[in-house]
Short mmCIF file of C-alpha atoms in Angstrom, two decimals:
data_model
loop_
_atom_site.label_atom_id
_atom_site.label_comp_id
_atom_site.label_asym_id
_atom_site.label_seq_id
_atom_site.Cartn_x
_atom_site.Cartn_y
_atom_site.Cartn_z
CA UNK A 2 9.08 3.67 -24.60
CA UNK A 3 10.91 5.26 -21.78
CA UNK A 4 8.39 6.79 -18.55
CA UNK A 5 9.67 9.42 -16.97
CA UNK A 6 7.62 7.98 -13.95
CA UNK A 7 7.60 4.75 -12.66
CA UNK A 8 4.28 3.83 -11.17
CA UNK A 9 1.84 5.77 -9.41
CA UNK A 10 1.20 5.03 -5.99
CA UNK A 11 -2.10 5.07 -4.50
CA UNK A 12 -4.10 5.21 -1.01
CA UNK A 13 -7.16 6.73 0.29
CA UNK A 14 -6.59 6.83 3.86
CA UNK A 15 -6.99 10.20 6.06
CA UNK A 16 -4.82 9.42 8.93
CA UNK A 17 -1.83 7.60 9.09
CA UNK A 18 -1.43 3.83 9.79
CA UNK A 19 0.26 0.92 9.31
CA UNK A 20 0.00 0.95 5.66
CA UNK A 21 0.94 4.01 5.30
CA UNK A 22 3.99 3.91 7.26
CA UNK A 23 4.50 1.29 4.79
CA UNK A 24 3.74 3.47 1.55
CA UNK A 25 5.76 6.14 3.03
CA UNK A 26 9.31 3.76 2.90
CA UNK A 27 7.96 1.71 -0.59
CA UNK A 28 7.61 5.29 -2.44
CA UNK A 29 10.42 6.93 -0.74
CA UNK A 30 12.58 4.07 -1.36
CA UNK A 31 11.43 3.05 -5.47
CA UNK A 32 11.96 7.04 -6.25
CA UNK A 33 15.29 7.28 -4.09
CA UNK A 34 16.45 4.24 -5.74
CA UNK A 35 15.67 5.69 -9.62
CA UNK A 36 12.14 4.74 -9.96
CA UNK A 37 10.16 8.24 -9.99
CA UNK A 38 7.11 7.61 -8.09
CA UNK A 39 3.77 9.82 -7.86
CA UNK A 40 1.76 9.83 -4.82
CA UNK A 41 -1.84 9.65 -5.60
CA UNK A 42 -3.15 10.76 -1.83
CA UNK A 43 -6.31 11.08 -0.54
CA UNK A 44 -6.92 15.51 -0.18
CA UNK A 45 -5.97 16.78 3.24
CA UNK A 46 -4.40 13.26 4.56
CA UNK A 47 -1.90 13.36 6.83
CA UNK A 48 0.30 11.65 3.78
CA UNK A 49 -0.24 14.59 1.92
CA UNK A 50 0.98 16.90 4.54
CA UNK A 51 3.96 14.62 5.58
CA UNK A 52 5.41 13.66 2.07
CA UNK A 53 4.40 17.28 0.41
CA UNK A 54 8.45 17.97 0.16
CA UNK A 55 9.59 14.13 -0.85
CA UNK A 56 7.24 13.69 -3.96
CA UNK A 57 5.07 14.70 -6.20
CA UNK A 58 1.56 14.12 -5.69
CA UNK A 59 -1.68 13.87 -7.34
CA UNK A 60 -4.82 14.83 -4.40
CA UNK A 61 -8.06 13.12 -4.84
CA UNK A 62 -11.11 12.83 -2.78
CA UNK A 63 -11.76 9.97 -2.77
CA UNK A 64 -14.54 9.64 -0.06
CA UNK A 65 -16.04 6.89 -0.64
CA UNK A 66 -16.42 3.53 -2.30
CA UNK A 67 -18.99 5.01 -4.97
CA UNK A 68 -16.84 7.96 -5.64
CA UNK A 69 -16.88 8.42 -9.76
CA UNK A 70 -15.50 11.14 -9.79
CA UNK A 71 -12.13 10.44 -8.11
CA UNK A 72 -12.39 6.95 -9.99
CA UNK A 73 -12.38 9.18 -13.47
CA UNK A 74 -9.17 11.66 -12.05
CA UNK A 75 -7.48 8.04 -11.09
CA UNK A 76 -7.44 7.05 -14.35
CA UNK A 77 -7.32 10.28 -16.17
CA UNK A 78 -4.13 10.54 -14.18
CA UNK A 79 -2.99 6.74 -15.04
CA UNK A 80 -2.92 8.23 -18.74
CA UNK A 81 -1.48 11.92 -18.32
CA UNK A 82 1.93 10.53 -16.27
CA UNK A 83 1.71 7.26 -18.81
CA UNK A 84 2.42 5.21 -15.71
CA UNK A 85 3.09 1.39 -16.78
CA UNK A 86 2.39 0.35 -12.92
CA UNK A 87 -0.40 1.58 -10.65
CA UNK A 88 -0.08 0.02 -7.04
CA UNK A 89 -3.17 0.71 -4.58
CA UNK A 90 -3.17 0.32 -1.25
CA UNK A 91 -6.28 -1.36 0.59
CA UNK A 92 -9.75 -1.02 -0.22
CA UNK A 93 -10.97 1.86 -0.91
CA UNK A 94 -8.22 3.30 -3.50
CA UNK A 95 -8.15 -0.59 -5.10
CA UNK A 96 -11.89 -0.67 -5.99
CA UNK A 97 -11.25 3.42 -7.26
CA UNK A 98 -8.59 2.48 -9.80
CA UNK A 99 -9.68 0.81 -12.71
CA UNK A 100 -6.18 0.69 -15.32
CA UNK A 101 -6.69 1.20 -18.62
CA UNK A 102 -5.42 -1.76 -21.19
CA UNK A 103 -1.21 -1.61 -21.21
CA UNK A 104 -0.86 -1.11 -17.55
CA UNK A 105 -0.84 -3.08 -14.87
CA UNK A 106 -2.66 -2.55 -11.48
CA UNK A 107 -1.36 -4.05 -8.41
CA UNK A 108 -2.98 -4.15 -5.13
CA UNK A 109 -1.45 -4.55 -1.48
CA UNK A 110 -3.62 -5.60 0.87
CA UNK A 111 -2.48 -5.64 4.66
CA UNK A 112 -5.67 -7.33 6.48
CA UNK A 113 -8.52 -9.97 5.55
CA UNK A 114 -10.85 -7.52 3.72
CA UNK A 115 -13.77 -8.18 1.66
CA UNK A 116 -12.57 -9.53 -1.37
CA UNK A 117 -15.06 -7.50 -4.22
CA UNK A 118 -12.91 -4.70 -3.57
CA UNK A 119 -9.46 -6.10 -5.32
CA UNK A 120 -10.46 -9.01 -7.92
CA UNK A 121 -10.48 -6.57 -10.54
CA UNK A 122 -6.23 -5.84 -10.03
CA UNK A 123 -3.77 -7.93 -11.91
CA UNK A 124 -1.54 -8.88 -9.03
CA UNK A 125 -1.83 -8.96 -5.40
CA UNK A 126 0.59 -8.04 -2.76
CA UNK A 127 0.27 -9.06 0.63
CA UNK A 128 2.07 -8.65 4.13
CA UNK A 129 1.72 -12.25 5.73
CA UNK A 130 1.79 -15.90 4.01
CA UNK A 131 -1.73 -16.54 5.84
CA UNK A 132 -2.99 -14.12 4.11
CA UNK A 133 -1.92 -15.47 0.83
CA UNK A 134 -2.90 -18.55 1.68
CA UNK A 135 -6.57 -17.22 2.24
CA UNK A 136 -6.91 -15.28 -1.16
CA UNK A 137 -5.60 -18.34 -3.17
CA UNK A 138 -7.90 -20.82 -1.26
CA UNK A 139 -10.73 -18.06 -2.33
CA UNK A 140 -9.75 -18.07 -5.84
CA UNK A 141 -7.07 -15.95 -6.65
CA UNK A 142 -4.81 -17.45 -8.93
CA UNK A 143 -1.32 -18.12 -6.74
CA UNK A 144 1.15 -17.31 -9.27
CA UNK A 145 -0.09 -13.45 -9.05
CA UNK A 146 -0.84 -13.36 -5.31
CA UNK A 147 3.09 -12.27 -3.36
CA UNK A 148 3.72 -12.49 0.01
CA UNK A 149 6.35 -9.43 0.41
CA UNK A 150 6.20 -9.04 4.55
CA UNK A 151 6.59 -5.58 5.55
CA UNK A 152 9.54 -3.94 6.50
CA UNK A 153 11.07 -1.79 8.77
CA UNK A 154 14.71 0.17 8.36
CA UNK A 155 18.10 -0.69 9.29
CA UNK A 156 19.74 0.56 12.18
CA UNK A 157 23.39 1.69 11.85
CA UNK A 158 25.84 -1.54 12.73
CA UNK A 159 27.12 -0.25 16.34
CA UNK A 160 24.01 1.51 17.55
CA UNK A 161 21.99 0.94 20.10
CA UNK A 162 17.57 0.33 19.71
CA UNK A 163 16.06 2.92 21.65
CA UNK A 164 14.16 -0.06 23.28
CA UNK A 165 16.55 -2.71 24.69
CA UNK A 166 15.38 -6.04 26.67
CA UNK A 167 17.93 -4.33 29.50
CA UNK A 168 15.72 -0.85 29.45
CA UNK A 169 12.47 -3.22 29.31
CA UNK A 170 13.79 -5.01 32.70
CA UNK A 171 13.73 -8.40 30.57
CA UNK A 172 16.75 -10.94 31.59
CA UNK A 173 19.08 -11.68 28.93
CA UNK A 174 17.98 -15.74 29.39
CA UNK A 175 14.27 -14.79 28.66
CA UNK A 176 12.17 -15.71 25.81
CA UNK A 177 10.94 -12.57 23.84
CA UNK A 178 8.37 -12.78 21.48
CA UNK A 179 6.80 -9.53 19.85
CA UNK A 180 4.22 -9.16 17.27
CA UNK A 181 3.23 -5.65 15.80
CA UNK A 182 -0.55 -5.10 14.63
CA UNK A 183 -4.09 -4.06 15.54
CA UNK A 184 -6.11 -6.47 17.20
CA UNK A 185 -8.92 -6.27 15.07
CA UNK A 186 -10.88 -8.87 12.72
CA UNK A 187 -9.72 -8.20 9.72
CA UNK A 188 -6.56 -8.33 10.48
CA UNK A 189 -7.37 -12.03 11.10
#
């Protein structure tokens, strides 16, 4: 059977983030590339407001971790768009979505976060090879546990970053290393 949509896409968060940069391009980029995507977006998130014009969208409380009744409009949605993929993004939109038998729930996870929250998802995505490394040594089996690091776009070939090491004041001859990311526990 043929779904007009390809997976609904879920997060809870109000504000916007690192993972939601992230959902932002994933979406964007499955429905630009012939993969119809719904947005299943937390109501009056700044998602919401910025992708209100790129997809279509499903807006659910989702307030909390002992929300029932955004965890019944999750999967009464699951069944009305007959979704075969449900992806969640961190904690609080994993532990809402419970799939129904016949589709498959994945989770991305972008920090160390308490664990309860995802075991119940089929597969696991995750940003950074420790943290695979931490959910398989915890039990997660490793053949359903990805490392898929995220990603930022392209820049034309022949143009110019808006940061360069020259408008930084950094010598050509100097090591640079960056990192991106909150200094926070669990982001380990």
């Amino acid at each position: 059977m043929n779904h007009p949509i390809s997976s609904l896409q879920v997060i809870a968060s109000p504000r916007m983030g690192g993972a939601e940069t992230s959902f932002t391009r994933v979406a964007l980029a499955l429905d630009r590339a012939g993969h119809p995507v719904v947005a299943g977006l937390r109501r009056g998130s700044d998602l919401a407001r910025l992708l209100e014009d790129e997809l279509p969208m499903v807006r659910l409380p989702m307030r909390n971790f002992v929300d029932l009744g955004s965890m019944h409009e999750i999967r009464k949605t699951i069944l009305r768009l007959q979704v075969q993929v449900v992806q969640t993004w961190a904690s609080r939109a994993t532990w809402l979505t419970r799939a129904p038998p016949g589709v498959v729930h994945v989770a991305r996870l972008g920090g160390y976060y308490k664990l309860r929250y995802f075991r119940h998802a089929h597969g696991w995505i995750v940003n950074s090879r420790g943290l695979r490394d931490w959910m398989v040594g915890r039990g997660f089996p490793p053949d359903r546990v990805e490392w898929i690091h995220n990603f930022v776009p392209e820049q034309a070939p022949g143009t110019l970053p808006a940061v360069t090491r020259n408008t930084l004041g950094i010598p050509p001859q100097a090591l640079l290393c960056a990192a991106m990311g909150r200094f926070i526990d669990k982001k380990g």
